[in-house]
JSON list of C-alpha atoms in Angstrom, two decimals:
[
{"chain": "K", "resi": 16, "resn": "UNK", "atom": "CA", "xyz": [30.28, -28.38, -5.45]},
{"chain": "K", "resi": 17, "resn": "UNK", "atom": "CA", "xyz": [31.35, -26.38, -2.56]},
{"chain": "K", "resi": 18, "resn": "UNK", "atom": "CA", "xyz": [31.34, -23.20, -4.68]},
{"chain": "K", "resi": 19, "resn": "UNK", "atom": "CA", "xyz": [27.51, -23.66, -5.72]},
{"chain": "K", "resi": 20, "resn": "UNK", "atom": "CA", "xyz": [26.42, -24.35, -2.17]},
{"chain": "K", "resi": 21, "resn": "UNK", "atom": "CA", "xyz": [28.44, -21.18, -1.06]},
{"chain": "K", "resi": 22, "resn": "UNK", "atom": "CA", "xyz": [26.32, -19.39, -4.46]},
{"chain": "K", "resi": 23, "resn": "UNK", "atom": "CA", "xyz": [22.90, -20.66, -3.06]},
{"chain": "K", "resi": 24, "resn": "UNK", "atom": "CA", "xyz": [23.47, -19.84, 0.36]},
{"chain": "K", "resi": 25, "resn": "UNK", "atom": "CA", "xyz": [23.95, -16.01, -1.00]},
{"chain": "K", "resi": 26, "resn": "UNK", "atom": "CA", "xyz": [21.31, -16.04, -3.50]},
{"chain": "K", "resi": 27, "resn": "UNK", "atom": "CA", "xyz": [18.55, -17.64, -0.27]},
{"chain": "K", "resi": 28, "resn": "UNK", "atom": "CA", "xyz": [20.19, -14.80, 1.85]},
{"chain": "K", "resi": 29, "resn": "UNK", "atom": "CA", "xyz": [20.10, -12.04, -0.42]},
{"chain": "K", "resi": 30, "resn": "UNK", "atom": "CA", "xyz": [16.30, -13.18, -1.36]},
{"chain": "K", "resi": 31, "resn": "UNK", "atom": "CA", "xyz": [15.37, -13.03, 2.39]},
{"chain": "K", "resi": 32, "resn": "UNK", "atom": "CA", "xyz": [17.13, -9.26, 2.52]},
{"chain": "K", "resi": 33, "resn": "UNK", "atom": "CA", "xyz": [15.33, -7.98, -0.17]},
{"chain": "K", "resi": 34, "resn": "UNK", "atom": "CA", "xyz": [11.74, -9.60, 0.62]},
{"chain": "K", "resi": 35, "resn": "UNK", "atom": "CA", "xyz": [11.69, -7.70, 3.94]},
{"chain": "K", "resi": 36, "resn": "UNK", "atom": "CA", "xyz": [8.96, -5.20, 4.41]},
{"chain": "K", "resi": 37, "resn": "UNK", "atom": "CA", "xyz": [9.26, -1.74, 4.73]},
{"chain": "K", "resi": 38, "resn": "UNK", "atom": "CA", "xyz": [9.27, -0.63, 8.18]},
{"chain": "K", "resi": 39, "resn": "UNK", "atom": "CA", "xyz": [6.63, 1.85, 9.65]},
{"chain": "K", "resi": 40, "resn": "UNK", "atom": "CA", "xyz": [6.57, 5.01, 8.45]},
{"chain": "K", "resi": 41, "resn": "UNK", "atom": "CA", "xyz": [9.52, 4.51, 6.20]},
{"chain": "K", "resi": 42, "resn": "UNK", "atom": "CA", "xyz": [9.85, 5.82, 2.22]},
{"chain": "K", "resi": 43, "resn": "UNK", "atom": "CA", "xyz": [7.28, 8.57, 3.54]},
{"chain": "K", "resi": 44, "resn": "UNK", "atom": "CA", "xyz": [7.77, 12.23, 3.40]},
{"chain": "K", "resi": 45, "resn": "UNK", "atom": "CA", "xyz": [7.81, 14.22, 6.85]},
{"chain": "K", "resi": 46, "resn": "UNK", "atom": "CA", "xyz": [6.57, 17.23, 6.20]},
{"chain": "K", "resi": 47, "resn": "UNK", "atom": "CA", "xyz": [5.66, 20.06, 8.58]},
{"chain": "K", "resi": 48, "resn": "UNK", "atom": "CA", "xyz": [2.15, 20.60, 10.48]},
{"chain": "K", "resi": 49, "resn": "UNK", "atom": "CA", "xyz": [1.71, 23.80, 8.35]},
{"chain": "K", "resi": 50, "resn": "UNK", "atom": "CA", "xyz": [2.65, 21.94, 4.87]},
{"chain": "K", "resi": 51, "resn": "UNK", "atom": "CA", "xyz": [0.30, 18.85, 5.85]},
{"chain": "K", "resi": 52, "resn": "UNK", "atom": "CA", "xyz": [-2.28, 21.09, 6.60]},
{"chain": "K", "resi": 53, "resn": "UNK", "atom": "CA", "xyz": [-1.83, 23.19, 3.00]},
{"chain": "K", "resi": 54, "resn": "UNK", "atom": "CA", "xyz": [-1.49, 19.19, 1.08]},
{"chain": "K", "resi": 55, "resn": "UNK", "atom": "CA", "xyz": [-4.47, 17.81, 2.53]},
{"chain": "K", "resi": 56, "resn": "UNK", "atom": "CA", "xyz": [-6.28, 21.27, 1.62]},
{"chain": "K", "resi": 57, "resn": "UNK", "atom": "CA", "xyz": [-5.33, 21.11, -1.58]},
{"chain": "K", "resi": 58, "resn": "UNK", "atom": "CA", "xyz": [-6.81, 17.59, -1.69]},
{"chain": "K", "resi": 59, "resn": "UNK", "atom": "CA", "xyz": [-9.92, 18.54, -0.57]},
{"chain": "K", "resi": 60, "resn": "UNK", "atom": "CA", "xyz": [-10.84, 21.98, -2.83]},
{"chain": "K", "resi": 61, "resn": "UNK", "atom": "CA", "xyz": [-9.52, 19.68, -6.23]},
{"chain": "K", "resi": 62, "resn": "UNK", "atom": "CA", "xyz": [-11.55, 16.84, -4.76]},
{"chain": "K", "resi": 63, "resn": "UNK", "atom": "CA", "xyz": [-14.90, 19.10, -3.08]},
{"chain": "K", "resi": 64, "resn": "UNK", "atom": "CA", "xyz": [-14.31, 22.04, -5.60]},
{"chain": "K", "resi": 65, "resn": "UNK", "atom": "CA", "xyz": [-14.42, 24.55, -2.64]},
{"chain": "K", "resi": 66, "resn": "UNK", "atom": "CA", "xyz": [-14.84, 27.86, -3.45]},
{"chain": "K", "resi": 67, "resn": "UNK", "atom": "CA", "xyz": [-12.45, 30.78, -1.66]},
{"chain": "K", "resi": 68, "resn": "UNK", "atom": "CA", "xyz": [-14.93, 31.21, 1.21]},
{"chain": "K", "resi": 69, "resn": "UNK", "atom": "CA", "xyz": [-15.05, 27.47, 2.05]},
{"chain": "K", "resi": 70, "resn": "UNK", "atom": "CA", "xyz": [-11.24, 26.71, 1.38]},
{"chain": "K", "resi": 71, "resn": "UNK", "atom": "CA", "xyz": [-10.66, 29.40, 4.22]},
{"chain": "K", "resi": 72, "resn": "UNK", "atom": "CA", "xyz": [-12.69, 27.86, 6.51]},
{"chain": "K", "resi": 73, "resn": "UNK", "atom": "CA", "xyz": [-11.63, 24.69, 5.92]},
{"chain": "K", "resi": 74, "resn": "UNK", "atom": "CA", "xyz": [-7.96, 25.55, 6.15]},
{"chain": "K", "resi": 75, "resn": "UNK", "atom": "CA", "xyz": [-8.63, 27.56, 9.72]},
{"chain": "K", "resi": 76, "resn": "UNK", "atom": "CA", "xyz": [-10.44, 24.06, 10.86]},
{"chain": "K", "resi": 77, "resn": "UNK", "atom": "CA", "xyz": [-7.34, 21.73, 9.86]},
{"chain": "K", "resi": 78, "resn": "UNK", "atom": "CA", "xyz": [-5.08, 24.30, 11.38]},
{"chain": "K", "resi": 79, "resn": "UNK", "atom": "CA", "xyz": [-6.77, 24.39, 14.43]},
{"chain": "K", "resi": 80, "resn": "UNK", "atom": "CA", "xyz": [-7.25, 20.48, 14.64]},
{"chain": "K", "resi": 81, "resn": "UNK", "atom": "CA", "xyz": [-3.78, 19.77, 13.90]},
{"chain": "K", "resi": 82, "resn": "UNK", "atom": "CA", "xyz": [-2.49, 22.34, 16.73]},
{"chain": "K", "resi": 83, "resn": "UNK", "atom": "CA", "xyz": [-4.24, 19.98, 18.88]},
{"chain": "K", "resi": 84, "resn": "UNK", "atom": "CA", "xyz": [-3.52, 17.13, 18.09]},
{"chain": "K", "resi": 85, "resn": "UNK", "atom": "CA", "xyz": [0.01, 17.89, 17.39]},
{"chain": "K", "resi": 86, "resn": "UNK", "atom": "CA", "xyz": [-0.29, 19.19, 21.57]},
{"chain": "K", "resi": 87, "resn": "UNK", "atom": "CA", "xyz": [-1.71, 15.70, 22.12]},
{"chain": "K", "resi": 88, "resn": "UNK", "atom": "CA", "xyz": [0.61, 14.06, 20.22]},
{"chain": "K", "resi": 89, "resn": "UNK", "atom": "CA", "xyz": [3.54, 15.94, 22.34]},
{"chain": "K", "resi": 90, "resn": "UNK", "atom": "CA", "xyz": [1.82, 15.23, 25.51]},
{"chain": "K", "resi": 91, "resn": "UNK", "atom": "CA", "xyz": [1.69, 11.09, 24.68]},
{"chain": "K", "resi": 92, "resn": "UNK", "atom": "CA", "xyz": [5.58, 10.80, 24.00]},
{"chain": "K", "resi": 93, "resn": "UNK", "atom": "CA", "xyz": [6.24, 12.63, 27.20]},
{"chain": "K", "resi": 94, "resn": "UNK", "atom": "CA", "xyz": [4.40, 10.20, 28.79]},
{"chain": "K", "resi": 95, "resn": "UNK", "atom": "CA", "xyz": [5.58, 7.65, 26.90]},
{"chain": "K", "resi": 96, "resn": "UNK", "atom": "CA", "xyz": [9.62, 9.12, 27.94]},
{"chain": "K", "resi": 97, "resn": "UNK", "atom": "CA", "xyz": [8.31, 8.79, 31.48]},
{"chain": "K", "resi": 98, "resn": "UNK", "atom": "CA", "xyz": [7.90, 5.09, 31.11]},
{"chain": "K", "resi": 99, "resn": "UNK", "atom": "CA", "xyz": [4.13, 5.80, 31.66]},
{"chain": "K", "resi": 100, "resn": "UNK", "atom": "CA", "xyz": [1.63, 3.69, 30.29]},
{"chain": "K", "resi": 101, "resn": "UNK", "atom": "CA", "xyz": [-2.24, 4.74, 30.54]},
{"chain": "K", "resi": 102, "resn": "UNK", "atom": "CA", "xyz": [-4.39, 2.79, 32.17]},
{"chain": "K", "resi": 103, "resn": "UNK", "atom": "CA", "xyz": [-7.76, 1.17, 30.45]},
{"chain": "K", "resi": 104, "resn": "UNK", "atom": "CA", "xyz": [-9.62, 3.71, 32.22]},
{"chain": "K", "resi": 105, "resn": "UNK", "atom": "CA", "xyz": [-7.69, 6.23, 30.69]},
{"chain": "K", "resi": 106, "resn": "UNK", "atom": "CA", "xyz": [-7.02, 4.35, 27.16]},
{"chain": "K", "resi": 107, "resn": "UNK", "atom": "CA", "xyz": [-11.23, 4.50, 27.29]},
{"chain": "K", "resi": 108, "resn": "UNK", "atom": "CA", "xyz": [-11.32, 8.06, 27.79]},
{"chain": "K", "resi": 109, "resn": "UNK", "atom": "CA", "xyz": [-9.02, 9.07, 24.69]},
{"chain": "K", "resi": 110, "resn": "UNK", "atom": "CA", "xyz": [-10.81, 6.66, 22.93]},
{"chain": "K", "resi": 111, "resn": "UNK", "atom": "CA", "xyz": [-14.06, 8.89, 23.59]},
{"chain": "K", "resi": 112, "resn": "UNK", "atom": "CA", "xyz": [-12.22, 11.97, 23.34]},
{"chain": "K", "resi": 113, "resn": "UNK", "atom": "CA", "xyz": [-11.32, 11.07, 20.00]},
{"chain": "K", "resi": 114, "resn": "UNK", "atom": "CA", "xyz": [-14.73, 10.08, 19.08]},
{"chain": "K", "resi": 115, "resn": "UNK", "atom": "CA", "xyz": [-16.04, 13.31, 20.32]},
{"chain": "K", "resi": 116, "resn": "UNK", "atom": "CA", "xyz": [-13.55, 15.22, 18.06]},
{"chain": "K", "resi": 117, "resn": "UNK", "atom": "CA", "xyz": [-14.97, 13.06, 15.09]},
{"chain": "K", "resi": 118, "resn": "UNK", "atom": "CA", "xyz": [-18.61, 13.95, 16.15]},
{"chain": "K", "resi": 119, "resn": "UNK", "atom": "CA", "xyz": [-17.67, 17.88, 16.22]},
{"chain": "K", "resi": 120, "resn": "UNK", "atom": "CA", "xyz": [-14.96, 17.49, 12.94]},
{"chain": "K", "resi": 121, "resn": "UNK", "atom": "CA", "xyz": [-18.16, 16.08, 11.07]},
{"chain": "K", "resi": 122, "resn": "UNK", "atom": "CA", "xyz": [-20.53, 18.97, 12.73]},
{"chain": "K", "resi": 123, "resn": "UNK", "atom": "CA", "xyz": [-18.10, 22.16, 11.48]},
{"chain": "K", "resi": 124, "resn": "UNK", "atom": "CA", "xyz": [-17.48, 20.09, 8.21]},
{"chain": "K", "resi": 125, "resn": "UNK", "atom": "CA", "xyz": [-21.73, 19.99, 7.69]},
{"chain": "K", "resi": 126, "resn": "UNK", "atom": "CA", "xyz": [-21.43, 24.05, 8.43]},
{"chain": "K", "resi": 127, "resn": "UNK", "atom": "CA", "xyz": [-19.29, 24.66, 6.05]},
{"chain": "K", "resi": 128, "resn": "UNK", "atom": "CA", "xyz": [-19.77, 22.48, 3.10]},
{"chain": "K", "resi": 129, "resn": "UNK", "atom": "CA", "xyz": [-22.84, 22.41, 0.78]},
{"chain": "K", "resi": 130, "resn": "UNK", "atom": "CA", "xyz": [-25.08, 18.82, 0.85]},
{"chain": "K", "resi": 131, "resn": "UNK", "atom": "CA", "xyz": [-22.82, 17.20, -1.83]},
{"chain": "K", "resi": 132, "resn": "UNK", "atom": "CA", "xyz": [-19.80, 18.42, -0.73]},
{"chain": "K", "resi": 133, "resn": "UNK", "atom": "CA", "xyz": [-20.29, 17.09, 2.39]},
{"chain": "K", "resi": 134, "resn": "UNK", "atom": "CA", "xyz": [-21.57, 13.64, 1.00]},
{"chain": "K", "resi": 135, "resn": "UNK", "atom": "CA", "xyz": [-18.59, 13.40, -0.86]},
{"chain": "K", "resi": 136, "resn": "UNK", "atom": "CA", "xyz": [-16.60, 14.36, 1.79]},
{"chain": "K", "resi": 137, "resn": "UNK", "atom": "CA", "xyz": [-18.05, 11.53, 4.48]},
{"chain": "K", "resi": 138, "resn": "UNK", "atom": "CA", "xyz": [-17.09, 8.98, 1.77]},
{"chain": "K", "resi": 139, "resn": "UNK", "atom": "CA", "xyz": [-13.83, 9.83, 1.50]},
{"chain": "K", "resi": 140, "resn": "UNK", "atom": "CA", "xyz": [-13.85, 10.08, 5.19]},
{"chain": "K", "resi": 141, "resn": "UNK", "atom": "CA", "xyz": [-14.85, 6.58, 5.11]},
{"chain": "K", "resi": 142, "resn": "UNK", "atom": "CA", "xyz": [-12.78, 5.25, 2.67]},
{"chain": "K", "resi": 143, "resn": "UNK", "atom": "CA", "xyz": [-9.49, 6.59, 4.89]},
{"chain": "K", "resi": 144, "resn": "UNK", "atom": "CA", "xyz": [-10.95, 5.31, 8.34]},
{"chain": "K", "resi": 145, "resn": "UNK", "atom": "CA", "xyz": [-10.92, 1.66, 6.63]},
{"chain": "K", "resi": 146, "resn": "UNK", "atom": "CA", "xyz": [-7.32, 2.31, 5.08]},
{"chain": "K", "resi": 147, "resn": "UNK", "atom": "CA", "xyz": [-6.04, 3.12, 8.19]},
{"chain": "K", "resi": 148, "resn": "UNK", "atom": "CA", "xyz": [-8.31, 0.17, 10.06]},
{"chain": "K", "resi": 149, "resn": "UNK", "atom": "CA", "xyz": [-6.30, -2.35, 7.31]},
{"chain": "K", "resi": 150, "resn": "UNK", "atom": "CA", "xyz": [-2.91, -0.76, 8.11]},
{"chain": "K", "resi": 151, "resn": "UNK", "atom": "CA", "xyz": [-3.29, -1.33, 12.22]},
{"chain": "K", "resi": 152, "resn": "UNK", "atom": "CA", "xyz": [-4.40, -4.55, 11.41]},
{"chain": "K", "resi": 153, "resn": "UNK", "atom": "CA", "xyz": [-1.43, -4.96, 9.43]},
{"chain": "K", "resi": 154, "resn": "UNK", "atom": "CA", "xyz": [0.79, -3.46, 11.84]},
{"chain": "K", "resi": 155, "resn": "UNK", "atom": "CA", "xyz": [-0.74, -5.68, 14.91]},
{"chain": "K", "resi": 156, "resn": "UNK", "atom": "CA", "xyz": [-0.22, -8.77, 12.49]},
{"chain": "K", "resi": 157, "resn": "UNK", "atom": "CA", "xyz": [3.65, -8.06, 11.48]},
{"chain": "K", "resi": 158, "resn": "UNK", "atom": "CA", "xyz": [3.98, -7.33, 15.37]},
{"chain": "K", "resi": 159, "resn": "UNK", "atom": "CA", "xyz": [2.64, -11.22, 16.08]},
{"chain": "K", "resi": 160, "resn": "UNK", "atom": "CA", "xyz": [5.19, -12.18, 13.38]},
{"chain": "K", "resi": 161, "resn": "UNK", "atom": "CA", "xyz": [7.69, -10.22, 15.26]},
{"chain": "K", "resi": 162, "resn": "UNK", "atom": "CA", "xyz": [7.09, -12.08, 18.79]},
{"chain": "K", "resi": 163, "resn": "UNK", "atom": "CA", "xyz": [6.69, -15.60, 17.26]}
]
């Protein structure tokens, strides 16, 4: 008797082990700025069929954008080191900054791409903006989880 309430213990404890999520981030690949920029323009000419002129346009837009943000991004964890939080004013602002960016990513993207491309394009840019809306919420519902 004591040996199968020693065996059930283990198997409830090893079932809780394994039924715990991946963390955030985890199983995926880190790869560079300049190899994330070269993957997601791959994506897009197989998915748009770009021609040469548009993939190099393209590619000099995501390399620009992601020197930015990746400035940004550099610029937030220093802040975040500091212990600094921003304020709502501030948390406002980025938010509009970031909306701006969208606004003028979606302007250069119209340049460059023909009428379907860019139709096609705005879907899939859809389609990711609701991914990543379901993986916040996500995120923002294991963190409730979390503090319970």
């Amino acid at each position: 008797m004591k040996k199968l309430v020693v065996f059930a213990l283990l198997v409830v404890g090893l079932t809780t082990f394994a039924q715990e999520g991946r963390k955030r981030g985890e199983g995926k690949e880190k790869l560079p700025p300049e190899q994330r920029v070269e993957k997601q323009l791959e994506k897009m000419t197989k998915d748009l069929n770009l021609n040469e002129k548009q993939t190099a346009q393209v590619k000099e837009l995501l390399t620009k954008e992601n020197a930015e943000r990746q400035a940004k991004k550099a610029e937030m964890e220093a802040k975040r080191a500091d212990g600094t939080k921003p304020t709502p004013e501030e948390k406002m602002a980025m938010k509009e900054k970031i909306d701006q960016r969208i606004v003028t990513h979606k302007a250069e993207m119209k340049k460059i791409l023909n009428a379907d491309q860019y139709t096609k394009w705005e879907q899939n840019f859809e389609q990711r903006k609701e991914k990543m809306k379901e993986k916040i919420m996500e995120r923002k519902g294991d963190k409730k989880k979390k503090e319970d």
